[in-house]
Amino acid sequence: MTWVHAFHIVFYVCALLICGTCFFYTLFRKRVQRLQNKLYILMLSIVTLNSVCDIIAAVAENYSLVSNSAFLVVGISNFLYFTVHALLAPSLLFYVCCVNGMYTRLSIRRRIIYLLPCFVTIFFTLTNPLMHWVYYYDENRAFQRNWAEMFFYVVAAVYLVGSVVYLLWFWNAITRRRRIALTGAFVIVISSVMLQLLFIDVKSELLGEAMGLLFLLLIVENEDDRLDADTNTYNRKGFLLDIRNFIMTKQTFHVFVINVVNVDIVRRLTGSSSIQALARLVATYFRTLVPPYQIYHTSYSTFALLYTGDKKGADALAKKLEQRFNESWSCLDISIMLNAVILYASVPDELKTPDEILLMLDSPFPKSSAGKVLHGSSLNYLIRRADVERALHTGIAEHRFEVYYQPIYRMENLSLHGAEALLRLKDPDLGFIPPDEFIPVAEQIGIIDVIGNFVLHEVCQFLQSGIPQEKGMSCIHVNLSVIQCMQPGFTERILSLIDSYGLSHSLINFEITETLTASDYQTLAGVVSTLQAEGFHFSMDDYGTGFSNMQSIFELSFDVIKIDKSILWGAEAGSTGKAILENSARMIRQIGKQIVVEGVETEAQIEMLKRIGVDYLQGYYFSKPIPREMLISFLS
Ligand code: C2E
Ligand code: CA
Ligand code: CA
C-alpha cells in the first residue's frame, strides 16, 4: 500500500471511530422519536457509510490496476459515497430548522423546493455509471473529476449557507449552549472542507463532519438537563425551553397542565415508591395522547402536555383527560383515584407569553377546582394573578402601598388597647386589591420582606411620633408572614430596623398565622423565642381556621391568641358554633394566654363575648381599618 493511501485511511478510520462512538451513544439512550433525532441519525449514518466506502476504496485502489474485482470494488464504493453524501447537506439544513423550531412552519411546498437541488445531485450520481458527468476513471483506472462535481460543491455550499441563515434568523429561539454547539459544528465542518480543498491529500472532510456530529451529540442531542429521569419525560426546564421556542417561531399550540391535588394523601397511603410508579403510569398514558417529547413532569404533582393539533382536537383531548382522571389507576396491585385539576389554554389566543403559561404551573388554582377542567374564562384567574404581580412591582416602585389601622379595645370598660396595622394597595388599573389576594402573591414571588419592612417602618414612624401612646394605645399589632420569618437573618434585620427608631420593644405585637408543616416549627419557634426575649409580644392569628392550631400553641409560646371572626360568627348561628367558641375561649384562658376576638360587628356579639370572657375586641363595630390620620381624628 502506498503511503498516500495509508495517510488517507488514517483520516477515514478516525472519522469512523468517532461515528461509531456517536452511534453507540445515540442508540443506547433510545431518544430517537423526534424528527430532529432522526435527522441526526441520518447524518451520522451518511458519514459512517462514507467513511467505510472511503476506507474500502483506498485499500482496493492499491490493487485496481492488477485486479478487475478490486477495480469494481473501487467503483461501487465511490458510487455509494457520492449517492449517499448528496443527502448530508440538506439533512443539516432541516436539522437546524428542527433545532430552532422552524421546521413545523415550513410548508410542504417549501420543503420540496429545498430538496430539489439534492434530487438533481442524486440524479447525477445515479446516472454517473452511464454518463460520467460527475467523475470517471481514466485509462490508468485513476479517479478523475468531471464538470458536475463542481455542481455538488455549489449545492452543498448553498445548503450550508441556508443552514447558517436559519441559524442566525432564529438565533434567539435556541439556548446559548445550542448556539455554541451549532456554531462550533459549522466552523469545524467548513474548515475541514476548506483544508481538503487546499491540500488534496489531507482528507479532513469526513473527519470534520464526524467531529461536528460529535459536537451536536454532546450538546444538542444530549438532553440530560431537560429530562425527568423518574418518568422518562421532560422536566420543567424542557417545558420552558420548548414553549419559548414555540412562541418565538410563532407556532400555535395548546398547553395542558394536569395537577394532581391529592398527591400527598396518596403518598401517605401508599408510600413514595408507589408515587414514582404512578407517575410513570400516568406518563405512559400520556404517551398515547401526544408525542413523547411533548410530555413534561414539571413538579412532584404536575404534568404538562403540549398539543400542536387544532382546537377541536384539543377539546377532545381535554375530554379524554377529564374522563381518565375520573377513573382509578391500578398500580402495584392497588387501585387509586388521582384527583386532578386540568388546565388547558390555547397559545397565542388565550395566553401569550412564557410567563403567562408558567402561571398555569405555579399559581394556586381557585378552591374547589378539583376534578375539573379549567379553560377559557375559568383561566381568567391566571391573568388576574399576572396583573396582581405587576401591580405589586409597580406598587413598590411607585410607593402605592399604605398602612391602615384598625383599633383594638379592651373588654373591660371598652377602653382603647391598641391597633392592628393592615396593608392596603390601590392600583390605578385594578383599583383596590385586597391583602388576602396580594400577600400570597408577594410571598410566592419573593417580595414579602420588602412589603413587610415597609409596614414595619410605617408603624415605627407612627410609634416614634408618640401619638399612639398619647391616645392610650399600649401596642400596635403587625402581621408577619411565616415566609418572611423563615428567611435567614430575619431576627437580626428586624431588630436593627426597629432599634434604628429607638422604640420600646413592648410596643409591638407580631401576629402570625400558622401555615406550617411540622418540620418548619423549629425555625419559627427560634424566631419567636428570640424576639420574645427581646421584649416583643406575639399573637397567634386566625385561631380556629387551620387544622393544626394545637401544635403551634404547644410549640410557639404566644402571648395572645386571636380567635378568628368565622368562629365568632359561627357562634351566633347555632349551638354547635357557640360550644366551639366557648370551649376555645376556656381552653385558651386555662393555658394562660390572652384572647382577642376579631370581626366584632354588633352589640349582641359584645354581650355574648362578655359572658364568655375574652380580653380584647376588634371589628367593624368599633371601626374599619382606616388611614393613620383618620385614626388620629377618630380617637380624638
Ligand atoms: P387578618 O390579620 O386576619 O386581618 C383581619 C382582617 O379582618 C382584616 O382584613 C380586617 O379588615 C378584617 N376585619 C376586621 N374586623 C372585621 C369585621 O368586623 N368584619 C369584617 N367583615 N372584617 C373585619 P384585611 O385588612 O383585608 O386583611 C386581610 C388579611 O391580609 C389579614 O388578615 C392578614 O392576614 C393579611 N394582611 C394584611 N396586612 C398585612 C401585612 O401588613 N402583612 C402581612 N403579612 N399580612 C397582612
Ligand atoms: Ca392579623
Ligand atoms: Ca385574623
PDB file of N, CA and C in Angstrom, residues 5-66:
ATOM      1  N   HIS A   5      -2.057   6.400   0.372  1.00  0.00           N
ATOM      2  CA  HIS A   5      -3.296   5.708   0.719  1.00  0.00           C
ATOM      3  C   HIS A   5      -3.394   5.476   2.215  1.00  0.00           C
ATOM      4  N   ALA A   6      -2.265   5.070   2.788  1.00  0.00           N
ATOM      5  CA  ALA A   6      -2.265   4.826   4.236  1.00  0.00           C
ATOM      6  C   ALA A   6      -2.612   6.116   4.980  1.00  0.00           C
ATOM      7  N   PHE A   7      -2.054   7.217   4.491  1.00  0.00           N
ATOM      8  CA  PHE A   7      -2.309   8.515   5.112  1.00  0.00           C
ATOM      9  C   PHE A   7      -3.806   8.864   5.028  1.00  0.00           C
ATOM     10  N   HIS A   8      -4.404   8.604   3.854  1.00  0.00           N
ATOM     11  CA  HIS A   8      -5.840   8.857   3.687  1.00  0.00           C
ATOM     12  C   HIS A   8      -6.649   8.008   4.666  1.00  0.00           C
ATOM     13  N   ILE A   9      -6.238   6.729   4.732  1.00  0.00           N
ATOM     14  CA  ILE A   9      -7.028   5.790   5.544  1.00  0.00           C
ATOM     15  C   ILE A   9      -7.065   6.227   7.014  1.00  0.00           C
ATOM     16  N   VAL A  10      -5.955   6.811   7.477  1.00  0.00           N
ATOM     17  CA  VAL A  10      -5.928   7.260   8.875  1.00  0.00           C
ATOM     18  C   VAL A  10      -7.089   8.231   9.133  1.00  0.00           C
ATOM     19  N   PHE A  11      -7.297   9.154   8.209  1.00  0.00           N
ATOM     20  CA  PHE A  11      -8.395  10.120   8.371  1.00  0.00           C
ATOM     21  C   PHE A  11      -9.749   9.411   8.414  1.00  0.00           C
ATOM     22  N   TYR A  12      -9.918   8.485   7.460  1.00  0.00           N
ATOM     23  CA  TYR A  12     -11.219   7.807   7.370  1.00  0.00           C
ATOM     24  C   TYR A  12     -11.496   6.969   8.617  1.00  0.00           C
ATOM     25  N   VAL A  13     -10.435   6.301   9.096  1.00  0.00           N
ATOM     26  CA  VAL A  13     -10.638   5.442  10.277  1.00  0.00           C
ATOM     27  C   VAL A  13     -11.000   6.303  11.494  1.00  0.00           C
ATOM     28  N   CYS A  14     -10.315   7.447  11.608  1.00  0.00           N
ATOM     29  CA  CYS A  14     -10.646   8.341  12.736  1.00  0.00           C
ATOM     30  C   CYS A  14     -12.115   8.751  12.648  1.00  0.00           C
ATOM     31  N   ALA A  15     -12.542   9.134  11.432  1.00  0.00           N
ATOM     32  CA  ALA A  15     -13.940   9.547  11.248  1.00  0.00           C
ATOM     33  C   ALA A  15     -14.871   8.405  11.639  1.00  0.00           C
ATOM     34  N   LEU A  16     -14.514   7.197  11.223  1.00  0.00           N
ATOM     35  CA  LEU A  16     -15.356   6.029  11.501  1.00  0.00           C
ATOM     36  C   LEU A  16     -15.454   5.770  13.009  1.00  0.00           C
ATOM     37  N   LEU A  17     -14.317   5.906  13.682  1.00  0.00           N
ATOM     38  CA  LEU A  17     -14.322   5.666  15.130  1.00  0.00           C
ATOM     39  C   LEU A  17     -15.227   6.672  15.841  1.00  0.00           C
ATOM     40  N   ILE A  18     -15.126   7.920  15.427  1.00  0.00           N
ATOM     41  CA  ILE A  18     -15.964   8.953  16.070  1.00  0.00           C
ATOM     42  C   ILE A  18     -17.444   8.642  15.809  1.00  0.00           C
ATOM     43  N   CYS A  19     -17.741   8.300  14.544  1.00  0.00           N
ATOM     44  CA  CYS A  19     -19.144   8.000  14.217  1.00  0.00           C
ATOM     45  C   CYS A  19     -19.641   6.799  15.015  1.00  0.00           C
ATOM     46  N   GLY A  20     -18.793   5.799  15.136  1.00  0.00           N
ATOM     47  CA  GLY A  20     -19.182   4.596  15.886  1.00  0.00           C
ATOM     48  C   GLY A  20     -19.542   4.959  17.318  1.00  0.00           C
ATOM     49  N   THR A  21     -18.710   5.790  17.925  1.00  0.00           N
ATOM     50  CA  THR A  21     -18.970   6.216  19.304  1.00  0.00           C
ATOM     51  C   THR A  21     -20.320   6.943  19.389  1.00  0.00           C
ATOM     52  N   CYS A  22     -20.537   7.857  18.439  1.00  0.00           N
ATOM     53  CA  CYS A  22     -21.799   8.622  18.450  1.00  0.00           C
ATOM     54  C   CYS A  22     -22.991   7.674  18.284  1.00  0.00           C
ATOM     55  N   PHE A  23     -22.858   6.722  17.379  1.00  0.00           N
ATOM     56  CA  PHE A  23     -23.924   5.757  17.137  1.00  0.00           C
ATOM     57  C   PHE A  23     -24.274   5.000  18.398  1.00  0.00           C
ATOM     58  N   PHE A  24     -23.222   4.495  19.018  1.00  0.00           N
ATOM     59  CA  PHE A  24     -23.411   3.691  20.217  1.00  0.00           C
ATOM     60  C   PHE A  24     -24.191   4.493  21.258  1.00  0.00           C
ATOM     61  N   TYR A  25     -23.745   5.722  21.472  1.00  0.00           N
ATOM     62  CA  TYR A  25     -24.368   6.547  22.499  1.00  0.00           C
ATOM     63  C   TYR A  25     -25.822   6.887  22.139  1.00  0.00           C
ATOM     64  N   THR A  26     -26.051   7.223  20.876  1.00  0.00           N
ATOM     65  CA  THR A  26     -27.408   7.601  20.448  1.00  0.00           C
ATOM     66  C   THR A  26     -28.381   6.446  20.634  1.00  0.00           C
ATOM     67  N   LEU A  27     -27.971   5.268  20.186  1.00  0.00           N
ATOM     68  CA  LEU A  27     -28.892   4.132  20.263  1.00  0.00           C
ATOM     69  C   LEU A  27     -29.053   3.660  21.697  1.00  0.00           C
ATOM     70  N   PHE A  28     -28.002   3.792  22.464  1.00  0.00           N
ATOM     71  CA  PHE A  28     -28.031   3.402  23.864  1.00  0.00           C
ATOM     72  C   PHE A  28     -29.049   4.255  24.623  1.00  0.00           C
ATOM     73  N   ARG A  29     -29.139   5.545  24.277  1.00  0.00           N
ATOM     74  CA  ARG A  29     -30.040   6.429  25.005  1.00  0.00           C
ATOM     75  C   ARG A  29     -31.482   6.327  24.541  1.00  0.00           C
ATOM     76  N   LYS A  30     -31.687   5.725  23.397  1.00  0.00           N
ATOM     77  CA  LYS A  30     -33.047   5.465  22.901  1.00  0.00           C
ATOM     78  C   LYS A  30     -33.902   6.726  22.763  1.00  0.00           C
ATOM     79  N   ARG A  31     -33.281   7.891  22.565  1.00  0.00           N
ATOM     80  CA  ARG A  31     -34.099   9.099  22.357  1.00  0.00           C
ATOM     81  C   ARG A  31     -34.091   9.418  20.876  1.00  0.00           C
ATOM     82  N   VAL A  32     -34.954   8.776  20.150  1.00  0.00           N
ATOM     83  CA  VAL A  32     -34.888   8.903  18.701  1.00  0.00           C
ATOM     84  C   VAL A  32     -36.261   9.216  18.115  1.00  0.00           C
ATOM     85  N   GLN A  33     -37.159   9.767  18.941  1.00  0.00           N
ATOM     86  CA  GLN A  33     -38.532   9.934  18.432  1.00  0.00           C
ATOM     87  C   GLN A  33     -38.707  11.171  17.572  1.00  0.00           C
ATOM     88  N   ARG A  34     -37.997  12.241  17.919  1.00  0.00           N
ATOM     89  CA  ARG A  34     -38.240  13.482  17.183  1.00  0.00           C
ATOM     90  C   ARG A  34     -37.639  13.416  15.797  1.00  0.00           C
ATOM     91  N   LEU A  35     -38.170  14.223  14.878  1.00  0.00           N
ATOM     92  CA  LEU A  35     -37.587  14.324  13.548  1.00  0.00           C
ATOM     93  C   LEU A  35     -36.129  14.767  13.678  1.00  0.00           C
ATOM     94  N   GLN A  36     -35.902  15.680  14.623  1.00  0.00           N
ATOM     95  CA  GLN A  36     -34.530  16.151  14.858  1.00  0.00           C
ATOM     96  C   GLN A  36     -33.583  14.977  15.130  1.00  0.00           C
ATOM     97  N   ASN A  37     -34.010  14.052  16.002  1.00  0.00           N
ATOM     98  CA  ASN A  37     -33.169  12.894  16.322  1.00  0.00           C
ATOM     99  C   ASN A  37     -32.966  12.025  15.098  1.00  0.00           C
ATOM    100  N   LYS A  38     -34.048  11.906  14.316  1.00  0.00           N
ATOM    101  CA  LYS A  38     -33.953  11.034  13.143  1.00  0.00           C
ATOM    102  C   LYS A  38     -32.992  11.626  12.112  1.00  0.00           C
ATOM    103  N   LEU A  39     -33.059  12.941  11.952  1.00  0.00           N
ATOM    104  CA  LEU A  39     -32.133  13.586  11.009  1.00  0.00           C
ATOM    105  C   LEU A  39     -30.698  13.440  11.496  1.00  0.00           C
ATOM    106  N   TYR A  40     -30.538  13.520  12.809  1.00  0.00           N
ATOM    107  CA  TYR A  40     -29.180  13.350  13.346  1.00  0.00           C
ATOM    108  C   TYR A  40     -28.659  11.960  13.002  1.00  0.00           C
ATOM    109  N   ILE A  41     -29.505  10.966  13.212  1.00  0.00           N
ATOM    110  CA  ILE A  41     -29.073   9.590  12.918  1.00  0.00           C
ATOM    111  C   ILE A  41     -28.804   9.435  11.420  1.00  0.00           C
ATOM    112  N   LEU A  42     -29.611  10.102  10.612  1.00  0.00           N
ATOM    113  CA  LEU A  42     -29.380  10.039   9.163  1.00  0.00           C
ATOM    114  C   LEU A  42     -27.993  10.600   8.824  1.00  0.00           C
ATOM    115  N   MET A  43     -27.678  11.777   9.402  1.00  0.00           N
ATOM    116  CA  MET A  43     -26.369  12.381   9.111  1.00  0.00           C
ATOM    117  C   MET A  43     -25.238  11.480   9.594  1.00  0.00           C
ATOM    118  N   LEU A  44     -25.473  10.901  10.761  1.00  0.00           N
ATOM    119  CA  LEU A  44     -24.456  10.011  11.319  1.00  0.00           C
ATOM    120  C   LEU A  44     -24.261   8.794  10.406  1.00  0.00           C
ATOM    121  N   SER A  45     -25.365   8.269   9.909  1.00  0.00           N
ATOM    122  CA  SER A  45     -25.271   7.093   9.037  1.00  0.00           C
ATOM    123  C   SER A  45     -24.536   7.449   7.749  1.00  0.00           C
ATOM    124  N   ILE A  46     -24.836   8.652   7.222  1.00  0.00           N
ATOM    125  CA  ILE A  46     -24.189   9.058   5.973  1.00  0.00           C
ATOM    126  C   ILE A  46     -22.680   9.122   6.167  1.00  0.00           C
ATOM    127  N   VAL A  47     -22.250   9.797   7.242  1.00  0.00           N
ATOM    128  CA  VAL A  47     -20.807   9.965   7.445  1.00  0.00           C
ATOM    129  C   VAL A  47     -20.159   8.609   7.737  1.00  0.00           C
ATOM    130  N   THR A  48     -20.865   7.750   8.468  1.00  0.00           N
ATOM    131  CA  THR A  48     -20.314   6.418   8.746  1.00  0.00           C
ATOM    132  C   THR A  48     -20.139   5.636   7.450  1.00  0.00           C
ATOM    133  N   LEU A  49     -21.204   5.606   6.655  1.00  0.00           N
ATOM    134  CA  LEU A  49     -21.148   4.850   5.405  1.00  0.00           C
ATOM    135  C   LEU A  49     -20.065   5.414   4.487  1.00  0.00           C
ATOM    136  N   ASN A  50     -19.962   6.748   4.442  1.00  0.00           N
ATOM    137  CA  ASN A  50     -18.924   7.387   3.630  1.00  0.00           C
ATOM    138  C   ASN A  50     -17.531   6.979   4.090  1.00  0.00           C
ATOM    139  N   SER A  51     -17.339   6.931   5.408  1.00  0.00           N
ATOM    140  CA  SER A  51     -16.022   6.540   5.909  1.00  0.00           C
ATOM    141  C   SER A  51     -15.708   5.119   5.477  1.00  0.00           C
ATOM    142  N   VAL A  52     -16.711   4.232   5.607  1.00  0.00           N
ATOM    143  CA  VAL A  52     -16.490   2.833   5.226  1.00  0.00           C
ATOM    144  C   VAL A  52     -16.164   2.757   3.730  1.00  0.00           C
ATOM    145  N   CYS A  53     -16.946   3.473   2.916  1.00  0.00           N
ATOM    146  CA  CYS A  53     -16.706   3.465   1.469  1.00  0.00           C
ATOM    147  C   CYS A  53     -15.296   3.941   1.171  1.00  0.00           C
ATOM    148  N   ASP A  54     -14.894   5.016   1.834  1.00  0.00           N
ATOM    149  CA  ASP A  54     -13.577   5.584   1.563  1.00  0.00           C
ATOM    150  C   ASP A  54     -12.461   4.632   1.965  1.00  0.00           C
ATOM    151  N   ILE A  55     -12.649   3.948   3.095  1.00  0.00           N
ATOM    152  CA  ILE A  55     -11.611   3.004   3.535  1.00  0.00           C
ATOM    153  C   ILE A  55     -11.487   1.879   2.505  1.00  0.00           C
ATOM    154  N   ILE A  56     -12.660   1.342   2.124  1.00  0.00           N
ATOM    155  CA  ILE A  56     -12.638   0.227   1.163  1.00  0.00           C
ATOM    156  C   ILE A  56     -12.007   0.681  -0.158  1.00  0.00           C
ATOM    157  N   ALA A  57     -12.415   1.884  -0.624  1.00  0.00           N
ATOM    158  CA  ALA A  57     -11.884   2.372  -1.894  1.00  0.00           C
ATOM    159  C   ALA A  57     -10.373   2.574  -1.805  1.00  0.00           C
ATOM    160  N   ALA A  58      -9.922   3.152  -0.665  1.00  0.00           N
ATOM    161  CA  ALA A  58      -8.493   3.435  -0.531  1.00  0.00           C
ATOM    162  C   ALA A  58      -7.678   2.146  -0.531  1.00  0.00           C
ATOM    163  N   VAL A  59      -8.221   1.102   0.092  1.00  0.00           N
ATOM    164  CA  VAL A  59      -7.495  -0.178   0.111  1.00  0.00           C
ATOM    165  C   VAL A  59      -7.529  -0.797  -1.288  1.00  0.00           C
ATOM    166  N   ALA A  60      -8.726  -0.819  -1.876  1.00  0.00           N
ATOM    167  CA  ALA A  60      -8.877  -1.510  -3.162  1.00  0.00           C
ATOM    168  C   ALA A  60      -8.096  -0.821  -4.279  1.00  0.00           C
ATOM    169  N   GLU A  61      -7.987   0.530  -4.167  1.00  0.00           N
ATOM    170  CA  GLU A  61      -7.268   1.268  -5.213  1.00  0.00           C
ATOM    171  C   GLU A  61      -5.852   0.746  -5.417  1.00  0.00           C
ATOM    172  N   ASN A  62      -5.230   0.239  -4.361  1.00  0.00           N
ATOM    173  CA  ASN A  62      -3.873  -0.294  -4.475  1.00  0.00           C
ATOM    174  C   ASN A  62      -3.786  -1.451  -5.462  1.00  0.00           C
ATOM    175  N   TYR A  63      -4.924  -2.157  -5.615  1.00  0.00           N
ATOM    176  CA  TYR A  63      -4.885  -3.348  -6.468  1.00  0.00           C
ATOM    177  C   TYR A  63      -5.707  -3.173  -7.738  1.00  0.00           C
ATOM    178  N   SER A  64      -6.272  -1.989  -7.952  1.00  0.00           N
ATOM    179  CA  SER A  64      -7.236  -1.860  -9.041  1.00  0.00           C
ATOM    180  C   SER A  64      -6.592  -2.000 -10.411  1.00  0.00           C
ATOM    181  N   LEU A  65      -5.278  -1.723 -10.481  1.00  0.00           N
ATOM    182  CA  LEU A  65      -4.613  -1.879 -11.773  1.00  0.00           C
ATOM    183  C   LEU A  65      -4.421  -3.344 -12.136  1.00  0.00           C
ATOM    184  N   VAL A  66      -4.205  -4.163 -11.099  1.00  0.00           N
ATOM    185  CA  VAL A  66      -3.893  -5.573 -11.362  1.00  0.00           C
ATOM    186  C   VAL A  66      -5.114  -6.474 -11.230  1.00  0.00           C
TER     187      VAL A  66
END
